[in-house]
């Protein structure tokens, strides 16, 4: 009587991750959104103002102080 059991180790599959060509457009989009956000919170006033009036300044006023940007 043969009672030996033959087992094989499971094959290890390396995770390839997400290819760079799939991440790159989202990274560029994120950088553009971040740059626009920093501009509007930090610099949208005075000589560099793209939008006339004080609406944008008042909208981001508290966030500007929270992030340490001076505005007065």
mmCIF file of N, CA, C and O in Angstrom:
data_model
loop_
_atom_site.group_PDB
_atom_site.id
_atom_site.type_symbol
_atom_site.label_atom_id
_atom_site.label_comp_id
_atom_site.label_asym_id
_atom_site.label_seq_id
_atom_site.Cartn_x
_atom_site.Cartn_y
_atom_site.Cartn_z
ATOM 1 N N UNK A 1 0.837 -1.165 0.000
ATOM 2 C CA UNK A 1 0.000 0.000 0.000
ATOM 3 C C UNK A 1 0.889 1.238 0.000
ATOM 4 O O UNK A 1 1.767 1.384 0.841
ATOM 5 N N UNK A 2 0.625 2.171 -0.928
ATOM 6 C CA UNK A 2 1.399 3.394 -1.074
ATOM 7 C C UNK A 2 0.617 4.553 -0.450
ATOM 8 O O UNK A 2 -0.433 4.934 -0.937
ATOM 9 N N UNK A 3 1.106 5.115 0.644
ATOM 10 C CA UNK A 3 0.391 6.186 1.333
ATOM 11 C C UNK A 3 1.064 7.553 1.151
ATOM 12 O O UNK A 3 0.741 8.499 1.839
ATOM 13 N N UNK A 4 2.014 7.640 0.259
ATOM 14 C CA UNK A 4 2.694 8.934 0.073
ATOM 15 C C UNK A 4 1.762 9.908 -0.658
ATOM 16 O O UNK A 4 1.010 9.544 -1.551
ATOM 17 N N UNK A 5 1.821 11.156 -0.235
ATOM 18 C CA UNK A 5 0.992 12.203 -0.825
ATOM 19 C C UNK A 5 1.919 13.147 -1.573
ATOM 20 O O UNK A 5 2.908 13.637 -1.025
ATOM 21 N N UNK A 6 1.588 13.401 -2.803
ATOM 22 C CA UNK A 6 2.394 14.320 -3.611
ATOM 23 C C UNK A 6 1.704 15.683 -3.633
ATOM 24 O O UNK A 6 0.565 15.813 -4.058
ATOM 25 N N UNK A 7 2.415 16.666 -3.146
ATOM 26 C CA UNK A 7 1.877 18.024 -3.181
ATOM 27 C C UNK A 7 2.834 18.915 -3.945
ATOM 28 O O UNK A 7 4.042 18.690 -3.959
ATOM 29 N N UNK A 8 2.280 19.905 -4.548
ATOM 30 C CA UNK A 8 3.121 20.868 -5.258
ATOM 31 C C UNK A 8 2.889 22.237 -4.635
ATOM 32 O O UNK A 8 1.791 22.559 -4.183
ATOM 33 N N UNK A 9 3.929 23.018 -4.609
ATOM 34 C CA UNK A 9 3.834 24.370 -4.058
ATOM 35 C C UNK A 9 3.057 25.250 -5.044
ATOM 36 O O UNK A 9 3.186 25.092 -6.258
ATOM 37 N N UNK A 10 2.231 26.160 -4.529
ATOM 38 C CA UNK A 10 1.496 27.035 -5.435
ATOM 39 C C UNK A 10 2.460 27.969 -6.181
ATOM 40 O O UNK A 10 3.488 28.397 -5.645
ATOM 41 N N UNK A 11 2.144 28.234 -7.407
ATOM 42 C CA UNK A 11 2.988 29.115 -8.221
ATOM 43 C C UNK A 11 2.833 30.551 -7.730
ATOM 44 O O UNK A 11 1.725 31.019 -7.492
ATOM 45 N N UNK A 12 3.933 31.225 -7.561
ATOM 46 C CA UNK A 12 3.906 32.619 -7.145
ATOM 47 C C UNK A 12 3.858 33.501 -8.391
ATOM 48 O O UNK A 12 4.674 33.372 -9.289
ATOM 49 N N UNK A 13 2.897 34.381 -8.402
ATOM 50 C CA UNK A 13 2.744 35.285 -9.539
ATOM 51 C C UNK A 13 3.145 36.679 -9.069
ATOM 52 O O UNK A 13 2.614 37.199 -8.090
ATOM 53 N N UNK A 14 4.066 37.258 -9.765
ATOM 54 C CA UNK A 14 4.509 38.611 -9.404
ATOM 55 C C UNK A 14 3.455 39.622 -9.850
ATOM 56 O O UNK A 14 2.946 39.555 -10.966
ATOM 57 N N UNK A 15 3.136 40.553 -8.961
ATOM 58 C CA UNK A 15 2.176 41.599 -9.280
ATOM 59 C C UNK A 15 2.877 42.659 -10.115
ATOM 60 O O UNK A 15 3.861 43.257 -9.684
ATOM 61 N N UNK A 16 2.356 42.900 -11.301
ATOM 62 C CA UNK A 16 2.988 43.850 -12.205
ATOM 63 C C UNK A 16 2.640 45.289 -11.852
ATOM 64 O O UNK A 16 3.300 46.209 -12.291
ATOM 65 N N UNK A 17 1.594 45.515 -11.062
ATOM 66 C CA UNK A 17 1.200 46.874 -10.703
ATOM 67 C C UNK A 17 0.495 47.568 -11.864
ATOM 68 O O UNK A 17 0.118 46.957 -12.851
ATOM 69 N N UNK A 18 0.347 48.861 -11.726
ATOM 70 C CA UNK A 18 -0.308 49.648 -12.764
ATOM 71 C C UNK A 18 0.767 50.242 -13.654
ATOM 72 O O UNK A 18 1.695 50.880 -13.162
ATOM 73 N N UNK A 19 0.660 50.058 -14.955
ATOM 74 C CA UNK A 19 1.684 50.611 -15.851
ATOM 75 C C UNK A 19 1.724 52.137 -15.797
ATOM 76 O O UNK A 19 0.709 52.801 -15.585
ATOM 77 N N UNK A 20 2.911 52.687 -15.987
ATOM 78 C CA UNK A 20 3.108 54.129 -15.932
ATOM 79 C C UNK A 20 2.245 54.858 -16.953
ATOM 80 O O UNK A 20 1.726 55.937 -16.669
ATOM 81 N N UNK A 21 2.057 54.282 -18.125
ATOM 82 C CA UNK A 21 1.252 54.955 -19.160
ATOM 83 C C UNK A 21 -0.206 55.101 -18.747
ATOM 84 O O UNK A 21 -0.919 55.945 -19.274
ATOM 85 N N UNK A 22 -0.669 54.304 -17.784
ATOM 86 C CA UNK A 22 -2.032 54.449 -17.270
ATOM 87 C C UNK A 22 -2.112 55.461 -16.132
ATOM 88 O O UNK A 22 -3.153 56.073 -15.916
ATOM 89 N N UNK A 23 -1.027 55.653 -15.406
ATOM 90 C CA UNK A 23 -1.007 56.575 -14.272
ATOM 91 C C UNK A 23 -0.648 57.992 -14.702
ATOM 92 O O UNK A 23 -1.145 58.958 -14.126
ATOM 93 N N UNK A 24 0.178 58.133 -15.719
ATOM 94 C CA UNK A 24 0.699 59.438 -16.114
ATOM 95 C C UNK A 24 -0.379 60.476 -16.409
ATOM 96 O O UNK A 24 -0.282 61.603 -15.904
ATOM 97 N N UNK A 25 -1.431 60.186 -17.176
ATOM 98 C CA UNK A 25 -2.455 61.226 -17.409
ATOM 99 C C UNK A 25 -3.127 61.694 -16.128
ATOM 100 O O UNK A 25 -3.402 62.885 -15.971
ATOM 101 N N UNK A 26 -3.364 60.795 -15.197
ATOM 102 C CA UNK A 26 -3.980 61.191 -13.927
ATOM 103 C C UNK A 26 -3.020 62.022 -13.087
ATOM 104 O O UNK A 26 -3.432 62.947 -12.381
ATOM 105 N N UNK A 27 -1.724 61.704 -13.145
ATOM 106 C CA UNK A 27 -0.736 62.489 -12.434
ATOM 107 C C UNK A 27 -0.639 63.911 -12.975
ATOM 108 O O UNK A 27 -0.574 64.883 -12.214
ATOM 109 N N UNK A 28 -0.648 64.037 -14.298
ATOM 110 C CA UNK A 28 -0.612 65.368 -14.921
ATOM 111 C C UNK A 28 -1.875 66.144 -14.567
ATOM 112 O O UNK A 28 -1.817 67.329 -14.223
ATOM 113 N N UNK A 29 -3.017 65.494 -14.639
ATOM 114 C CA UNK A 29 -4.281 66.141 -14.274
ATOM 115 C C UNK A 29 -4.254 66.611 -12.822
ATOM 116 O O UNK A 29 -4.655 67.732 -12.510
ATOM 117 N N UNK A 30 -3.758 65.775 -11.932
ATOM 118 C CA UNK A 30 -3.662 66.139 -10.519
ATOM 119 C C UNK A 30 -2.738 67.331 -10.296
ATOM 120 O O UNK A 30 -3.035 68.208 -9.483
ATOM 121 N N UNK A 31 -1.622 67.376 -11.013
ATOM 122 C CA UNK A 31 -0.705 68.507 -10.878
ATOM 123 C C UNK A 31 -1.331 69.807 -11.375
ATOM 124 O O UNK A 31 -1.154 70.866 -10.763
ATOM 125 N N UNK A 32 -2.079 69.741 -12.472
ATOM 126 C CA UNK A 32 -2.748 70.942 -12.992
ATOM 127 C C UNK A 32 -3.799 71.438 -12.006
ATOM 128 O O UNK A 32 -3.882 72.631 -11.717
ATOM 129 N N UNK A 33 -4.597 70.524 -11.466
ATOM 130 C CA UNK A 33 -5.623 70.915 -10.491
ATOM 131 C C UNK A 33 -4.965 71.495 -9.240
ATOM 132 O O UNK A 33 -5.416 72.513 -8.705
ATOM 133 N N UNK A 34 -3.882 70.883 -8.779
ATOM 134 C CA UNK A 34 -3.188 71.388 -7.593
ATOM 135 C C UNK A 34 -2.595 72.774 -7.846
ATOM 136 O O UNK A 34 -2.673 73.656 -6.984
ATOM 137 N N UNK A 35 -2.018 72.990 -9.035
ATOM 138 C CA UNK A 35 -1.450 74.302 -9.355
ATOM 139 C C UNK A 35 -2.536 75.369 -9.411
ATOM 140 O O UNK A 35 -2.346 76.490 -8.920
ATOM 141 N N UNK A 36 -3.681 75.046 -10.003
ATOM 142 C CA UNK A 36 -4.790 76.001 -10.045
ATOM 143 C C UNK A 36 -5.309 76.295 -8.644
ATOM 144 O O UNK A 36 -5.611 77.445 -8.313
ATOM 145 N N UNK A 37 -5.402 75.286 -7.811
ATOM 146 C CA UNK A 37 -5.864 75.479 -6.444
ATOM 147 C C UNK A 37 -4.904 76.369 -5.656
ATOM 148 O O UNK A 37 -5.343 77.305 -4.980
ATOM 149 N N UNK A 38 -3.612 76.101 -5.785
ATOM 150 C CA UNK A 38 -2.621 76.932 -5.097
ATOM 151 C C UNK A 38 -2.685 78.366 -5.615
ATOM 152 O O UNK A 38 -2.585 79.324 -4.840
ATOM 153 N N UNK A 39 -2.862 78.542 -6.923
ATOM 154 C CA UNK A 39 -2.959 79.903 -7.465
ATOM 155 C C UNK A 39 -4.154 80.640 -6.878
ATOM 156 O O UNK A 39 -4.032 81.766 -6.409
ATOM 157 N N UNK A 40 -5.331 80.012 -6.933
ATOM 158 C CA UNK A 40 -6.530 80.701 -6.476
ATOM 159 C C UNK A 40 -6.524 80.952 -4.974
ATOM 160 O O UNK A 40 -7.021 81.968 -4.508
ATOM 161 N N UNK A 41 -5.951 80.044 -4.205
ATOM 162 C CA UNK A 41 -5.903 80.257 -2.761
ATOM 163 C C UNK A 41 -4.789 81.233 -2.398
ATOM 164 O O UNK A 41 -4.958 82.083 -1.538
ATOM 165 N N UNK A 42 -3.657 81.153 -3.073
ATOM 166 C CA UNK A 42 -2.513 81.929 -2.653
ATOM 167 C C UNK A 42 -2.236 83.212 -3.388
ATOM 168 O O UNK A 42 -1.609 84.105 -2.838
ATOM 169 N N UNK A 43 -2.689 83.348 -4.638
ATOM 170 C CA UNK A 43 -2.245 84.505 -5.411
ATOM 171 C C UNK A 43 -3.363 85.244 -6.122
ATOM 172 O O UNK A 43 -3.087 86.233 -6.790
ATOM 173 N N UNK A 44 -4.579 84.807 -6.034
ATOM 174 C CA UNK A 44 -5.668 85.460 -6.770
ATOM 175 C C UNK A 44 -6.096 86.726 -6.043
ATOM 176 O O UNK A 44 -7.106 86.777 -5.367
ATOM 177 N N UNK A 45 -5.279 87.728 -6.169
ATOM 178 C CA UNK A 45 -5.586 89.044 -5.616
ATOM 179 C C UNK A 45 -4.572 90.026 -6.177
ATOM 180 O O UNK A 45 -3.488 89.651 -6.581
ATOM 181 N N UNK A 46 -4.918 91.264 -6.193
ATOM 182 C CA UNK A 46 -3.978 92.307 -6.580
ATOM 183 C C UNK A 46 -3.551 92.252 -8.031
ATOM 184 O O UNK A 46 -4.349 92.025 -8.931
ATOM 185 N N UNK A 47 -2.247 92.429 -8.280
ATOM 186 C CA UNK A 47 -1.708 92.556 -9.631
ATOM 187 C C UNK A 47 -1.822 91.265 -10.431
ATOM 188 O O UNK A 47 -1.871 91.304 -11.655
ATOM 189 N N UNK A 48 -1.859 90.110 -9.781
ATOM 190 C CA UNK A 48 -1.923 88.839 -10.508
ATOM 191 C C UNK A 48 -3.348 88.328 -10.665
ATOM 192 O O UNK A 48 -3.549 87.196 -11.093
ATOM 193 N N UNK A 49 -4.326 89.146 -10.365
ATOM 194 C CA UNK A 49 -5.716 88.714 -10.397
ATOM 195 C C UNK A 49 -6.183 88.444 -11.826
ATOM 196 O O UNK A 49 -6.024 89.272 -12.717
ATOM 197 N N UNK A 50 -6.751 87.283 -12.049
ATOM 198 C CA UNK A 50 -7.336 86.934 -13.349
ATOM 199 C C UNK A 50 -8.817 87.273 -13.396
ATOM 200 O O UNK A 50 -9.368 87.482 -14.461
ATOM 201 N N UNK A 51 -9.453 87.302 -12.245
ATOM 202 C CA UNK A 51 -10.893 87.556 -12.162
ATOM 203 C C UNK A 51 -11.076 88.852 -11.388
ATOM 204 O O UNK A 51 -10.585 88.996 -10.267
ATOM 205 N N UNK A 52 -11.793 89.805 -11.991
ATOM 206 C CA UNK A 52 -11.974 91.092 -11.322
ATOM 207 C C UNK A 52 -12.943 90.960 -10.154
ATOM 208 O O UNK A 52 -13.774 90.052 -10.101
ATOM 209 N N UNK A 53 -12.827 91.870 -9.226
ATOM 210 C CA UNK A 53 -13.687 91.856 -8.051
ATOM 211 C C UNK A 53 -13.060 91.096 -6.907
ATOM 212 O O UNK A 53 -11.926 90.628 -6.977
ATOM 213 N N UNK A 54 -13.828 90.952 -5.842
ATOM 214 C CA UNK A 54 -13.318 90.302 -4.630
ATOM 215 C C UNK A 54 -14.009 88.970 -4.343
ATOM 216 O O UNK A 54 -13.832 88.407 -3.270
ATOM 217 N N UNK A 55 -14.785 88.454 -5.284
ATOM 218 C CA UNK A 55 -15.542 87.223 -5.025
ATOM 219 C C UNK A 55 -14.635 86.042 -4.739
ATOM 220 O O UNK A 55 -14.861 85.289 -3.782
ATOM 221 N N UNK A 56 -13.601 85.840 -5.553
ATOM 222 C CA UNK A 56 -12.698 84.706 -5.340
ATOM 223 C C UNK A 56 -11.925 84.885 -4.040
ATOM 224 O O UNK A 56 -11.769 83.949 -3.263
ATOM 225 N N UNK A 57 -11.469 86.099 -3.786
ATOM 226 C CA UNK A 57 -10.723 86.373 -2.554
ATOM 227 C C UNK A 57 -11.571 86.047 -1.324
ATOM 228 O O UNK A 57 -11.095 85.397 -0.396
ATOM 229 N N UNK A 58 -12.798 86.476 -1.317
ATOM 230 C CA UNK A 58 -13.666 86.225 -0.159
ATOM 231 C C UNK A 58 -14.021 84.744 -0.045
ATOM 232 O O UNK A 58 -14.178 84.221 1.057
ATOM 233 N N UNK A 59 -14.140 84.059 -1.181
ATOM 234 C CA UNK A 59 -14.488 82.642 -1.162
ATOM 235 C C UNK A 59 -13.379 81.799 -0.539
ATOM 236 O O UNK A 59 -13.644 80.841 0.191
ATOM 237 N N UNK A 60 -12.123 82.139 -0.808
ATOM 238 C CA UNK A 60 -11.001 81.336 -0.305
ATOM 239 C C UNK A 60 -10.288 82.001 0.875
ATOM 240 O O UNK A 60 -9.214 81.572 1.275
ATOM 241 N N UNK A 61 -10.887 83.032 1.442
ATOM 242 C CA UNK A 61 -10.246 83.821 2.488
ATOM 243 C C UNK A 61 -9.804 82.984 3.695
ATOM 244 O O UNK A 61 -8.647 83.058 4.112
ATOM 245 N N UNK A 62 -10.678 82.190 4.260
ATOM 246 C CA UNK A 62 -10.324 81.393 5.439
ATOM 247 C C UNK A 62 -9.304 80.311 5.102
ATOM 248 O O UNK A 62 -8.401 80.027 5.890
ATOM 249 N N UNK A 63 -9.435 79.702 3.932
ATOM 250 C CA UNK A 63 -8.452 78.705 3.509
ATOM 251 C C UNK A 63 -7.082 79.317 3.313
ATOM 252 O O UNK A 63 -6.056 78.695 3.597
ATOM 253 N N UNK A 64 -7.063 80.540 2.842
ATOM 254 C CA UNK A 64 -5.803 81.256 2.661
ATOM 255 C C UNK A 64 -5.099 81.441 4.000
ATOM 256 O O UNK A 64 -3.904 81.205 4.122
ATOM 257 N N UNK A 65 -5.829 81.861 5.025
ATOM 258 C CA UNK A 65 -5.230 82.020 6.352
ATOM 259 C C UNK A 65 -4.816 80.664 6.938
ATOM 260 O O UNK A 65 -3.770 80.559 7.577
ATOM 261 N N UNK A 66 -5.633 79.652 6.728
ATOM 262 C CA UNK A 66 -5.326 78.314 7.254
ATOM 263 C C UNK A 66 -4.027 77.779 6.677
ATOM 264 O O UNK A 66 -3.231 77.144 7.377
ATOM 265 N N UNK A 67 -3.767 78.056 5.385
ATOM 266 C CA UNK A 67 -2.560 77.583 4.736
ATOM 267 C C UNK A 67 -1.357 78.511 4.926
ATOM 268 O O UNK A 67 -0.266 78.217 4.451
ATOM 269 N N UNK A 68 -1.566 79.642 5.591
ATOM 270 C CA UNK A 68 -0.460 80.537 5.895
ATOM 271 C C UNK A 68 -0.174 81.597 4.855
ATOM 272 O O UNK A 68 0.880 82.221 4.873
ATOM 273 N N UNK A 69 -1.088 81.799 3.901
ATOM 274 C CA UNK A 69 -0.909 82.865 2.912
ATOM 275 C C UNK A 69 -1.410 84.173 3.478
ATOM 276 O O UNK A 69 -2.541 84.264 3.934
ATOM 277 N N UNK A 70 -0.599 85.222 3.455
ATOM 278 C CA UNK A 70 -1.077 86.521 3.937
ATOM 279 C C UNK A 70 -2.016 87.161 2.909
ATOM 280 O O UNK A 70 -1.850 86.979 1.715
ATOM 281 N N UNK A 71 -2.996 87.887 3.396
ATOM 282 C CA UNK A 71 -3.885 88.571 2.443
ATOM 283 C C UNK A 71 -4.302 89.946 2.920
ATOM 284 O O UNK A 71 -5.052 90.606 2.246
ATOM 285 N N UNK A 72 -3.853 90.389 4.068
ATOM 286 C CA UNK A 72 -4.211 91.732 4.537
ATOM 287 C C UNK A 72 -2.967 92.574 4.580
ATOM 288 O O UNK A 72 -1.933 92.164 4.948
#
